[in-house]
Amino acid sequence: MFTLLRIEIYKIFSKPRTYLAFAAITALILIVQLGLKVDGNEYAAFVLADLSNTLQIDGKIINGYFVCYVVLQLLLVHVPLLIALIAADMISGEANMGTLRLLVTKPVSRSGLLIAKFLASAVYTIILLIWIAVLALFVSMYIFGTDDMFLLKNNYAVQIEKADIFWRYAGAFFFATLAMLTVAALGFFLSQFADNSIGPIVATMSIIIVFTILSTMSIPIFNIIKPYLFTTHMVAWKEFFDVKLNADNETIAGSLQRGDKIIKSAAILVLHIVLFVGASIWVFKKKDVLS
Amino acid sequence: MPIVSIRNLTKEFNNIIAVKDLSFTVNKGDVYGFLGQNGAGKSTTIRMLLTLIQPTSGDIEVFGLQLSRHRKEILKNIGAVIEKPDTYKYLSAYENLKLFAKLSGIKPSHQKLMDQLEMIGLAERANDKVKTFSQGMKQRLGIGIALVHNPQLIVLDEPTNGLDPQGIADIRNLILYLSRELHKTLIVSSHLLNEIEQIATRVLIIDRGRKIIEENANTLFDPAQTIVQIKTANDKQTMALLQDTIWSSYLCKENSTEVVLRMNKKNIPQFIHFLATRDIEIESVQPRNNLEDYFLQVTAGKQHVHTFKN
């Protein structure tokens, strides 16, 4: 299994397409950072315009932690595409190249091959998320410095102390990895059914876009199905930045407003990953490899 | 000793029968020519042998082991090129060879990999990406990959597809080398009948998924079984004349208007003399005992397009 995994990772990182994803992410993050470095204060003034008469804020609003949050909000819509580019290509891409039949005639079990392929796409996903973390968090901390984090939610504002932020990002990135692994598992599953990678990539993105729209629309009929959509749970990383308040309306360091929601969403995402990968193995073991 | 033993193999795709009740045996050291028209079921049979597709029914034994139960052990000793020799285009020849060697469960040294590339004539292009290779070079790399783990059985499905005459000759020589020098057992499917004729020790012809004949090549090309087609000024009259003679027992098609006989090649002059003494005007005599003629004979009436008559 370890040999298979190493081979699959080697193949992923031998493809030029893989590095395009890293280049795209790098460009996007640098553009956001550049924009906020140049016009960050104007952006903050615009965002806080409604609160300027009622709230006095000291310190740097535009700091590394805040910039990272902005970047994450922007990117977590686009990153699934970069994940799907690789995960949805794992089987269909091999079928398209004609190498799938060569792989299947080798003395390795089909389930072992599938697990190695999924784990390889998971390794890619994790490395991509680590790269995003390095650029969005550490580079932002270096460029913008650090301070308390001030976030505007739907109908309230949250201030998190500087010393209480880093572990939240660690948790948020860990959760984001889980969410992106769900996307990878979906793309991987759809990859079984096509002989070229375009179809599964488009199908993966279509499902995510439709589900995300349904998850975010506040229409009663859609509220019934929202808890069953995995996209509803993919955004639970934001819960790491919602804190409890004490009797004096002060934030409690190290607290989470809805820790149970994070655990529940994580469990649902893990369940989806297991289901998608399990179904992939089930389908692939029975599949006649014709292409 | 049988290397491959296939019994009553059947494969259906959505109620379409691709292979029906097929049985054959490949013995150690055979170069087993696997022939059939397009869609006859050659590739489907080979894919079942290589576990790419599941049989609907039937039994496959390789090296004396049940394929369904001992898949991994069996595949360790099989090397295959299936139709196109596709490899990873973004990797070099050397990287492809190394990768598939690992997948086959071996870790060859750098020297062994280079020796393998030398054997298939790609040592000088070892570090070039496969996307820069010609079709012939890709085909040779595919065969190199099939051989890298030193398998006992080599399965080549249409190995000369898309190759120029030199490429075809190279593959033919390689197959003969593998058979005669390295004593490998090979199954070679092809629609190039003259190629099979030059290399095969046994031949299987299938049509519409069913076995037509399985025979030693020596027997198949036996001069004593030569097919002779005679064209005379009046074939109908000639056929009528032959009915009451000893030659009628050699006729392939008794009620036909074509004069086709199966006889020993050495009797042909005697037969021509017989016709001449009966004032039969002979236009042409065509003795046939090559594989193409045999193949066309046994699959007669199943041609894809009508042949033109001059």
Coordinates of C-alpha atoms in Angstrom, one line a residue:
Chain A
M1 CA 0.0 0.0 0.0
F2 CA 2.8 2.4 0.9
T3 CA 4.5 1.8 -2.5
L4 CA 1.2 2.4 -4.3
L5 CA 0.7 5.6 -2.3
R6 CA 4.2 6.8 -3.1
I7 CA 3.6 6.1 -6.8
E8 CA 0.3 8.0 -6.9
I9 CA 1.8 11.0 -5.1
Y10 CA 4.7 10.9 -7.5
K11 CA 2.3 10.9 -10.4
I12 CA 0.3 13.9 -9.0
F13 CA 3.4 16.0 -8.5
S14 CA 4.8 15.1 -11.9
K15 CA 1.9 16.8 -13.6
P16 CA 2.3 20.4 -14.6
R17 CA -1.4 20.9 -13.8
T18 CA -0.7 20.4 -10.1
Y19 CA 1.6 23.4 -10.0
L20 CA -0.9 25.5 -11.8
A21 CA -3.2 25.1 -8.8
F22 CA -0.4 26.3 -6.5
A23 CA 0.4 29.2 -8.8
A24 CA -3.2 30.2 -9.0
I25 CA -3.6 30.2 -5.2
T26 CA -0.4 32.1 -4.7
A27 CA -1.5 34.8 -7.3
L28 CA -4.9 35.2 -5.7
I29 CA -3.6 35.6 -2.1
L30 CA -0.9 38.0 -3.2
I31 CA -3.5 40.1 -5.0
V32 CA -5.7 40.3 -2.0
Q33 CA -2.8 41.1 0.3
L34 CA -1.5 43.8 -2.1
G35 CA -5.0 45.3 -2.3
L36 CA -5.4 45.4 1.5
K37 CA -1.9 46.7 1.9
V38 CA -2.5 49.6 -0.4
D39 CA -6.1 50.4 0.4
G40 CA -6.8 48.4 3.6
N41 CA -7.6 51.4 5.8
E42 CA -10.2 52.7 3.3
Y43 CA -11.7 49.2 3.1
A44 CA -11.9 49.0 6.9
A45 CA -13.5 52.5 7.0
F46 CA -16.1 51.4 4.4
V47 CA -16.9 48.2 6.3
L48 CA -17.2 49.9 9.6
A49 CA -19.0 53.0 8.4
D50 CA -22.3 52.1 10.1
L51 CA -20.6 51.5 13.4
S52 CA -18.4 54.5 13.5
N53 CA -20.9 56.5 15.6
T54 CA -21.4 53.8 18.2
L55 CA -18.1 52.1 18.4
Q56 CA -14.6 53.3 19.2
I57 CA -11.9 50.9 17.9
D58 CA -8.3 51.2 18.9
G59 CA -5.4 49.3 17.2
K60 CA -4.9 47.9 13.8
I61 CA -8.1 46.6 12.2
I62 CA -6.2 45.5 9.1
N63 CA -3.8 43.1 10.7
G64 CA -2.4 39.7 9.6
Y65 CA -5.2 37.7 11.4
F66 CA -8.0 39.8 9.8
V67 CA -6.4 39.6 6.3
C68 CA -6.2 35.8 6.7
Y69 CA -9.9 35.6 7.5
V70 CA -10.8 37.7 4.5
V71 CA -8.6 35.6 2.2
L72 CA -10.1 32.4 3.6
Q73 CA -13.6 33.6 3.0
L74 CA -12.7 34.5 -0.6
L75 CA -10.7 31.4 -1.3
L76 CA -12.9 28.7 0.1
V77 CA -15.2 29.2 -2.8
H78 CA -12.4 28.8 -5.4
V79 CA -10.3 26.1 -3.8
P80 CA -12.9 23.3 -4.5
L81 CA -12.2 23.8 -8.2
L82 CA -8.5 23.3 -7.7
I83 CA -9.2 20.2 -5.6
A84 CA -11.6 18.8 -8.2
L85 CA -9.0 19.3 -10.9
I86 CA -6.9 16.6 -9.3
A87 CA -9.3 14.4 -7.4
A88 CA -11.9 14.1 -10.3
D89 CA -9.0 13.2 -12.6
M90 CA -7.6 10.3 -10.5
I91 CA -9.6 7.6 -12.3
S92 CA -11.1 9.3 -15.4
G93 CA -7.7 10.8 -16.3
E94 CA -6.1 7.4 -16.3
A95 CA -9.0 6.0 -18.4
N96 CA -8.5 8.9 -20.8
M97 CA -4.8 8.3 -21.1
G98 CA -5.3 4.5 -21.4
T99 CA -3.1 3.8 -18.4
L100 CA -6.0 2.5 -16.3
R101 CA -6.0 -0.9 -18.0
L102 CA -2.3 -1.2 -17.5
L103 CA -2.7 -0.4 -13.8
V104 CA -5.5 -2.9 -13.4
T105 CA -3.4 -5.7 -14.9
K106 CA -0.7 -5.2 -12.3
P107 CA -0.6 -7.5 -9.2
V108 CA -2.3 -5.0 -6.9
S109 CA -5.8 -5.2 -5.6
R110 CA -8.4 -2.9 -7.0
S111 CA -9.5 -1.7 -3.6
G112 CA -5.8 -1.1 -2.6
L113 CA -5.3 0.9 -5.8
L114 CA -8.4 3.0 -5.1
I115 CA -7.5 3.7 -1.5
A116 CA -3.9 4.7 -2.6
K117 CA -5.4 7.0 -5.2
F118 CA -7.7 8.7 -2.8
L119 CA -5.0 9.0 -0.1
A120 CA -2.8 10.6 -2.8
S121 CA -5.4 13.2 -3.6
A122 CA -5.9 13.7 0.1
V123 CA -2.1 14.4 0.4
Y124 CA -2.4 16.9 -2.4
T125 CA -5.4 18.6 -0.7
I126 CA -3.6 18.8 2.6
I127 CA -0.4 20.2 1.0
L128 CA -2.6 22.8 -0.9
L129 CA -4.3 23.8 2.4
I130 CA -0.9 24.1 4.2
W131 CA 0.3 26.3 1.3
I132 CA -2.8 28.5 1.7
A133 CA -2.2 28.7 5.5
V134 CA 1.5 29.7 5.0
L135 CA 0.5 32.4 2.5
A136 CA -2.7 33.6 4.0
L137 CA -1.7 33.5 7.7
F138 CA 2.0 33.6 8.1
V139 CA 2.8 35.9 5.1
S140 CA -0.1 38.2 6.2
M141 CA 1.2 38.2 9.8
Y142 CA 4.6 39.2 8.4
I143 CA 3.3 41.9 6.1
F144 CA 0.5 43.4 8.3
G145 CA 1.7 42.5 11.8
T146 CA -0.6 41.1 14.5
D147 CA -3.3 42.6 16.8
D148 CA -6.7 41.7 18.2
M149 CA -9.1 40.5 15.6
F150 CA -12.3 42.4 14.9
L151 CA -15.0 40.6 12.9
L152 CA -18.4 41.7 11.8
K153 CA -21.0 39.0 11.8
N154 CA -24.6 39.3 10.5
N155 CA -26.0 41.3 13.5
Y156 CA -23.1 41.6 15.9
A157 CA -19.4 42.2 16.1
V158 CA -16.8 40.0 17.6
Q159 CA -13.4 41.0 19.1
I160 CA -10.9 38.2 19.7
E161 CA -7.8 38.9 21.7
K162 CA -4.5 38.5 19.9
A163 CA -3.3 35.7 22.1
D164 CA -6.5 33.8 21.6
I165 CA -6.4 33.7 17.8
F166 CA -3.7 31.3 16.6
W167 CA -5.3 28.1 17.9
R168 CA -8.5 29.1 16.2
Y169 CA -6.8 29.3 12.9
A170 CA -5.2 25.9 13.5
G171 CA -8.7 24.5 14.1
A172 CA -10.2 26.4 11.1
F173 CA -7.5 25.1 8.7
F174 CA -8.0 21.6 10.1
F175 CA -11.7 21.9 9.5
A176 CA -11.2 23.5 6.1
T177 CA -9.0 20.5 5.2
L178 CA -11.9 18.2 6.2
A179 CA -14.3 20.2 4.0
M180 CA -11.9 20.1 1.1
L181 CA -11.4 16.3 1.5
T182 CA -15.2 16.0 1.2
V183 CA -14.9 17.8 -2.2
A184 CA -12.0 15.5 -3.1
A185 CA -14.0 12.4 -2.2
L186 CA -17.0 13.6 -4.3
G187 CA -14.8 14.3 -7.3
F188 CA -13.1 11.0 -6.8
F189 CA -16.4 9.2 -6.7
L190 CA -17.6 10.9 -9.9
S191 CA -14.3 10.1 -11.5
Q192 CA -15.4 6.4 -11.7
F193 CA -18.1 7.2 -14.3
A194 CA -16.2 9.0 -17.1
D195 CA -13.4 8.4 -19.5
N196 CA -12.2 12.0 -19.4
S197 CA -11.7 14.3 -16.5
I198 CA -13.7 17.3 -17.8
G199 CA -17.1 15.6 -17.0
P200 CA -16.3 14.7 -13.3
I201 CA -14.7 18.1 -12.7
V202 CA -17.7 20.0 -14.1
A203 CA -20.1 17.7 -12.2
T204 CA -18.3 18.1 -8.9
M205 CA -18.3 21.9 -9.2
S206 CA -21.9 21.9 -10.4
I207 CA -23.0 19.9 -7.3
I208 CA -21.0 22.2 -5.0
I209 CA -22.4 25.4 -6.6
V210 CA -26.0 24.2 -6.5
F211 CA -25.7 22.9 -2.9
T212 CA -24.0 26.1 -1.8
I213 CA -26.7 28.2 -3.3
L214 CA -29.4 26.1 -1.6
S215 CA -27.4 26.2 1.7
T216 CA -27.2 30.0 1.7
M217 CA -30.7 30.9 0.4
S218 CA -33.1 31.8 3.2
I219 CA -36.2 30.4 1.6
P220 CA -38.3 28.2 3.9
I221 CA -38.7 25.3 1.5
F222 CA -34.9 25.0 1.2
N223 CA -34.4 25.2 5.0
I224 CA -35.8 21.7 5.3
I225 CA -33.0 20.2 3.2
K226 CA -30.2 22.4 4.4
P227 CA -29.0 20.1 7.2
Y228 CA -28.7 17.3 4.7
L229 CA -26.4 19.2 2.3
F230 CA -22.7 18.7 3.0
T231 CA -22.1 22.2 1.8
T232 CA -24.0 23.5 4.8
H233 CA -21.4 21.9 7.0
M234 CA -18.4 22.9 4.9
V235 CA -18.5 26.5 6.2
A236 CA -18.5 25.5 9.9
W237 CA -14.8 26.5 10.1
K238 CA -16.2 30.0 10.8
E239 CA -17.5 28.8 14.1
F240 CA -13.9 28.9 15.4
F241 CA -14.2 32.7 15.3
D242 CA -17.4 32.9 17.3
V243 CA -16.7 33.3 21.0
K244 CA -18.7 33.1 24.2
L245 CA -19.3 36.3 26.3
N246 CA -19.3 36.6 30.1
A247 CA -21.8 38.5 32.3
D248 CA -19.9 41.7 31.5
N249 CA -20.3 41.1 27.8
E250 CA -16.6 40.4 27.5
T251 CA -15.2 37.6 25.3
I252 CA -14.1 34.5 27.1
A253 CA -10.7 33.5 25.9
G254 CA -10.4 30.0 24.6
S255 CA -14.2 29.6 24.2
L256 CA -16.3 28.6 21.3
Q257 CA -19.9 29.8 20.9
R258 CA -21.1 26.6 19.2
G259 CA -18.4 23.9 19.6
D260 CA -21.1 21.3 19.3
K261 CA -21.9 22.5 15.8
I262 CA -18.2 22.1 14.8
I263 CA -18.2 18.6 16.0
K264 CA -21.5 17.7 14.4
S265 CA -20.5 19.2 11.0
A266 CA -17.1 17.5 11.2
A267 CA -18.8 14.2 11.8
I268 CA -21.1 14.7 8.9
L269 CA -18.2 15.6 6.6
V270 CA -16.3 12.5 7.7
L271 CA -19.4 10.4 7.0
H272 CA -19.6 11.9 3.5
I273 CA -15.9 11.1 2.9
V274 CA -16.4 7.5 4.0
L275 CA -19.5 7.1 1.9
F276 CA -18.0 8.6 -1.3
V277 CA -14.8 6.6 -1.0
G278 CA -16.6 3.5 0.0
A279 CA -19.0 3.8 -3.0
S280 CA -16.0 4.4 -5.3
I281 CA -14.3 1.2 -4.1
W282 CA -17.6 -0.7 -4.5
V283 CA -18.2 0.6 -8.0
F284 CA -14.5 0.1 -9.1
K285 CA -14.3 -3.4 -7.9
K286 CA -17.2 -4.4 -10.1
K287 CA -16.3 -2.2 -13.0
D288 CA -15.3 -3.6 -16.4
V289 CA -12.3 -1.6 -17.5
L290 CA -12.9 -1.0 -21.2
S291 CA -10.9 2.2 -21.8
Chain B
M1 CA 2.1 -28.3 -19.8
P2 CA -0.8 -25.8 -20.1
I3 CA 0.0 -22.3 -19.1
V4 CA -3.5 -21.0 -19.8
S5 CA -6.6 -23.1 -19.7
I6 CA -9.9 -21.5 -20.6
R7 CA -13.1 -23.4 -20.3
N8 CA -16.6 -22.4 -21.4
L9 CA -15.9 -18.7 -21.2
T10 CA -18.9 -16.4 -21.8
K11 CA -19.2 -12.6 -21.6
E12 CA -22.4 -10.6 -22.1
F13 CA -22.6 -6.9 -22.3
N14 CA -26.2 -5.7 -21.8
N15 CA -27.6 -8.9 -23.4
I16 CA -25.1 -8.7 -26.3
I17 CA -22.9 -11.8 -26.3
A18 CA -19.3 -10.8 -26.9
V19 CA -17.8 -14.3 -26.1
K20 CA -19.8 -17.5 -26.1
D21 CA -18.7 -20.8 -24.5
L22 CA -15.1 -20.3 -25.6
S23 CA -12.5 -23.0 -24.6
F24 CA -8.8 -23.2 -25.4
T25 CA -5.4 -24.1 -24.0
V26 CA -2.1 -22.3 -24.3
N27 CA 0.9 -24.6 -23.6
K28 CA 4.3 -23.6 -22.3
G29 CA 6.5 -22.2 -25.0
D30 CA 3.6 -21.5 -27.4
V31 CA 3.4 -18.4 -29.6
Y32 CA -0.3 -18.5 -29.6
G33 CA -1.9 -16.6 -32.5
F34 CA -5.3 -15.3 -31.6
L35 CA -7.2 -14.4 -34.7
G36 CA -10.6 -13.0 -35.5
Q37 CA -12.3 -10.2 -37.4
N38 CA -13.0 -6.8 -35.6
G39 CA -15.6 -7.5 -32.9
A40 CA -15.0 -11.2 -32.9
G41 CA -14.3 -11.2 -29.2
K42 CA -10.4 -11.3 -29.2
S43 CA -9.9 -8.2 -27.0
T44 CA -12.8 -9.2 -24.7
T45 CA -11.2 -12.6 -24.1
I46 CA -7.8 -11.1 -23.5
R47 CA -9.3 -8.5 -21.1
M48 CA -11.0 -11.3 -19.1
L49 CA -7.6 -13.1 -19.0
L50 CA -6.0 -10.0 -17.6
T51 CA -8.9 -9.3 -15.1
L52 CA -9.9 -6.1 -16.7
I53 CA -13.4 -7.4 -17.1
Q54 CA -15.4 -10.1 -15.3
P55 CA -16.6 -13.1 -17.2
T56 CA -20.3 -13.7 -17.2
S57 CA -19.6 -17.4 -16.8
G58 CA -16.8 -19.9 -17.4
D59 CA -13.4 -20.7 -15.9
I60 CA -9.9 -19.3 -16.4
E61 CA -6.8 -21.1 -15.1
V62 CA -3.4 -19.7 -15.5
F63 CA -0.2 -21.5 -14.3
G64 CA -2.6 -24.1 -12.9
L65 CA -4.3 -21.6 -10.6
Q66 CA -7.8 -20.3 -10.7
L67 CA -7.7 -16.7 -11.9
S68 CA -10.6 -15.6 -9.7
R69 CA -8.9 -16.8 -6.5
H70 CA -5.2 -16.2 -7.2
R71 CA -5.3 -12.9 -9.2
K72 CA -2.3 -11.3 -7.6
E73 CA 0.0 -14.3 -7.9
I74 CA -1.0 -14.9 -11.5
L75 CA -0.6 -11.3 -12.6
K76 CA 2.9 -11.1 -11.1
N77 CA 3.9 -13.5 -13.9
I78 CA 2.0 -11.9 -16.8
G79 CA 3.2 -9.0 -18.9
A80 CA 0.7 -7.3 -21.3
V81 CA 0.3 -4.7 -23.9
I82 CA -3.4 -4.1 -24.5
E83 CA -4.2 -2.4 -27.8
K84 CA -2.5 1.0 -27.6
P85 CA 0.7 1.0 -25.5
D86 CA -0.4 3.9 -23.3
T87 CA 2.0 5.2 -20.7
Y88 CA 2.3 8.4 -18.7
K89 CA 3.2 11.0 -21.3
Y90 CA 4.5 13.5 -18.7
L91 CA 7.1 11.0 -17.5
S92 CA 10.2 9.8 -19.3
A93 CA 10.7 6.3 -20.7
Y94 CA 13.0 5.5 -17.7
E95 CA 10.5 6.8 -15.2
N96 CA 7.6 4.9 -16.7
L97 CA 9.6 1.7 -16.7
K98 CA 10.6 2.2 -13.1
L99 CA 7.1 3.0 -12.0
F100 CA 5.5 -0.1 -13.6
A101 CA 8.4 -2.3 -12.3
K102 CA 7.5 -1.2 -8.8
L103 CA 3.8 -1.8 -9.5
S104 CA 4.7 -5.3 -10.6
G105 CA 6.4 -5.8 -7.2
I106 CA 10.1 -5.5 -8.1
K107 CA 12.7 -2.9 -7.6
P108 CA 15.2 -3.2 -10.5
S109 CA 18.6 -1.6 -10.4
H110 CA 19.4 1.4 -12.6
Q111 CA 21.5 -0.9 -14.7
K112 CA 18.7 -3.4 -15.2
L113 CA 16.3 -0.7 -16.3
M114 CA 18.9 0.6 -18.7
D115 CA 19.5 -2.9 -20.0
Q116 CA 15.8 -3.2 -20.6
L117 CA 15.7 0.1 -22.5
E118 CA 18.6 -1.1 -24.5
M119 CA 16.8 -4.3 -25.5
I120 CA 13.9 -2.3 -26.8
G121 CA 16.1 0.3 -28.5
L122 CA 15.2 3.2 -26.3
A123 CA 18.4 3.6 -24.1
E124 CA 19.4 6.8 -25.9
R125 CA 15.9 8.3 -25.3
A126 CA 15.7 7.1 -21.7
N127 CA 15.3 10.5 -20.1
D128 CA 13.0 12.0 -22.8
K129 CA 9.3 12.5 -22.0
V130 CA 7.0 9.9 -23.7
K131 CA 5.0 12.7 -25.3
T132 CA 7.9 13.3 -27.7
F133 CA 8.0 9.6 -28.8
S134 CA 6.7 8.2 -32.1
Q135 CA 4.1 5.5 -32.2
G136 CA 6.7 2.8 -32.8
M137 CA 8.8 4.0 -29.8
K138 CA 5.7 4.0 -27.6
Q139 CA 4.9 0.5 -28.7
R140 CA 8.4 -0.7 -27.8
L141 CA 8.2 1.0 -24.5
G142 CA 4.8 -0.7 -23.8
I143 CA 6.5 -4.0 -24.6
G144 CA 9.4 -3.1 -22.3
I145 CA 7.0 -2.4 -19.5
A146 CA 5.3 -5.8 -20.2
L147 CA 8.7 -7.5 -19.8
V148 CA 10.3 -5.5 -17.0
H149 CA 9.3 -8.0 -14.3
N150 CA 10.4 -11.0 -16.4
P151 CA 7.0 -12.6 -16.7
Q152 CA 6.4 -16.2 -17.9
L153 CA 3.4 -15.3 -20.0
I154 CA 3.3 -12.3 -22.3
V155 CA 0.0 -11.1 -23.8
L156 CA 0.2 -8.8 -26.8
D157 CA -3.2 -7.5 -28.0
E158 CA -2.7 -6.0 -31.6
P159 CA 1.0 -5.2 -31.0
T160 CA 1.6 -4.0 -34.5
N161 CA -1.3 -1.5 -34.6
G162 CA -0.4 1.8 -36.2
L163 CA 3.2 0.8 -36.9
D164 CA 5.1 1.3 -40.1
P165 CA 6.7 -1.8 -41.9
Q166 CA 10.0 -1.4 -40.0
G167 CA 8.1 -1.1 -36.7
I168 CA 6.1 -4.2 -37.6
A169 CA 9.3 -6.1 -38.4
D170 CA 10.9 -4.9 -35.1
I171 CA 8.0 -6.3 -33.1
R172 CA 8.0 -9.6 -35.0
N173 CA 11.7 -10.0 -34.4
L174 CA 11.2 -9.2 -30.7
I175 CA 8.4 -11.8 -30.4
L176 CA 10.6 -14.4 -32.0
Y177 CA 13.5 -13.5 -29.7
L178 CA 11.3 -13.8 -26.7
S179 CA 10.0 -17.1 -27.8
R180 CA 13.2 -18.7 -29.1
E181 CA 15.9 -17.2 -26.9
L182 CA 14.1 -16.5 -23.7
H183 CA 11.5 -19.4 -24.0
K184 CA 8.6 -17.2 -23.0
T185 CA 5.0 -18.2 -23.7
L186 CA 3.2 -15.5 -25.8
I187 CA -0.4 -14.9 -26.7
V188 CA -0.5 -12.5 -29.7
S189 CA -3.8 -11.2 -31.1
S190 CA -3.7 -9.5 -34.4
H191 CA -5.6 -8.9 -37.6
L192 CA -2.4 -8.9 -39.6
L193 CA -2.6 -12.6 -40.6
N194 CA 0.7 -12.8 -42.4
E195 CA 2.4 -11.6 -39.2
I196 CA 0.7 -14.3 -37.1
E197 CA 1.6 -16.8 -39.8
Q198 CA 5.3 -16.0 -39.4
I199 CA 5.5 -16.3 -35.7
A200 CA 2.7 -18.5 -34.3
T201 CA 3.2 -22.1 -33.3
R202 CA -0.6 -22.5 -32.6
V203 CA -3.5 -20.6 -33.9
L204 CA -7.0 -19.9 -32.6
I205 CA -9.6 -18.4 -34.8
I206 CA -12.8 -17.0 -33.3
D207 CA -15.8 -15.5 -34.9
R208 CA -18.7 -13.7 -33.2
G209 CA -17.4 -14.8 -29.9
R210 CA -17.2 -18.5 -30.8
K211 CA -14.2 -20.7 -31.5
I212 CA -13.9 -21.7 -35.1
I213 CA -10.7 -23.7 -34.9
E214 CA -7.8 -24.2 -32.6
E215 CA -4.9 -25.9 -34.4
N216 CA -1.1 -26.2 -34.6
A217 CA 0.3 -23.9 -37.2
N218 CA 2.1 -26.8 -38.8
T219 CA -1.2 -28.6 -39.4
L220 CA -3.0 -25.5 -40.5
F221 CA -0.4 -24.8 -43.2
D222 CA -0.1 -28.5 -44.2
P223 CA 0.6 -28.9 -47.9
A224 CA -1.6 -32.0 -47.9
Q225 CA -4.6 -29.7 -47.0
T226 CA -4.0 -27.1 -49.8
I227 CA -7.1 -25.3 -51.0
V228 CA -7.1 -25.0 -54.8
Q229 CA -9.4 -22.7 -56.7
I230 CA -9.7 -23.3 -60.4
K231 CA -11.2 -20.8 -62.8
T232 CA -12.5 -22.3 -66.1
A233 CA -14.3 -21.0 -69.1
N234 CA -17.5 -22.7 -67.8
D235 CA -17.3 -23.5 -64.1
K236 CA -20.8 -25.0 -64.0
Q237 CA -19.9 -27.5 -66.7
T238 CA -16.6 -28.3 -64.9
M239 CA -18.5 -29.0 -61.6
A240 CA -20.9 -31.3 -63.4
L241 CA -18.0 -33.2 -65.0
L242 CA -16.2 -33.6 -61.6
Q243 CA -19.4 -35.0 -59.8
D244 CA -18.9 -38.5 -61.3
T245 CA -15.1 -38.7 -60.8
I246 CA -12.7 -39.5 -58.0
W247 CA -12.0 -35.7 -57.7
S248 CA -15.5 -35.1 -56.3
S249 CA -14.3 -36.2 -52.9
Y250 CA -11.9 -33.3 -52.9
L251 CA -14.5 -30.7 -53.6
C252 CA -15.0 -28.1 -50.8
K253 CA -18.4 -27.0 -51.9
E254 CA -20.3 -29.6 -53.8
N255 CA -23.3 -27.6 -54.9
S256 CA -21.3 -24.5 -55.6
T257 CA -20.6 -23.0 -59.1
E258 CA -17.1 -22.3 -57.9
V259 CA -14.5 -25.0 -58.4
V260 CA -12.7 -25.2 -55.0
L261 CA -10.9 -28.4 -53.9
R262 CA -8.9 -29.4 -50.9
M263 CA -6.0 -31.7 -51.9
N264 CA -2.4 -32.5 -51.5
K265 CA -0.3 -29.8 -53.3
K266 CA 1.6 -32.5 -55.3
N267 CA -1.7 -33.7 -56.9
I268 CA -2.4 -30.4 -58.5
P269 CA -0.6 -31.1 -61.9
Q270 CA -2.4 -34.4 -62.1
F271 CA -5.8 -32.6 -61.6
I272 CA -4.9 -30.0 -64.3
H273 CA -4.0 -32.8 -66.7
F274 CA -7.4 -34.5 -66.0
L275 CA -9.2 -31.3 -66.9
A276 CA -7.1 -30.7 -70.0
T277 CA -7.8 -34.2 -71.3
R278 CA -11.5 -33.5 -70.9
D279 CA -11.2 -30.3 -73.0
I280 CA -11.9 -28.0 -70.1
E281 CA -10.5 -24.6 -70.8
I282 CA -8.5 -23.5 -67.7
E283 CA -8.2 -19.8 -67.0
S284 CA -6.4 -19.8 -63.7
V285 CA -5.3 -22.1 -60.9
Q286 CA -4.8 -20.6 -57.4
P287 CA -3.4 -22.9 -54.7
R288 CA -4.0 -21.4 -51.3
N289 CA -2.5 -22.6 -48.0
N290 CA -1.6 -19.4 -46.2
L291 CA -3.4 -18.3 -43.1
E292 CA -5.2 -15.4 -44.8
D293 CA -6.9 -17.8 -47.2
Y294 CA -7.7 -20.2 -44.4
F295 CA -9.1 -17.4 -42.3
L296 CA -11.3 -16.1 -45.1
Q297 CA -12.5 -19.6 -45.8
V298 CA -13.5 -20.4 -42.3
T299 CA -15.2 -17.0 -41.8
A300 CA -16.7 -17.1 -45.3
G301 CA -20.0 -15.3 -45.6
K302 CA -19.3 -13.0 -42.7
Q303 CA -17.5 -10.3 -44.5
H304 CA -18.3 -6.8 -43.6
V305 CA -18.7 -5.5 -47.2
H306 CA -19.5 -7.2 -50.4
T307 CA -16.4 -7.9 -52.6
F308 CA -16.5 -6.5 -56.1
K309 CA -16.5 -8.9 -59.0
N310 CA -14.4 -8.0 -62.1

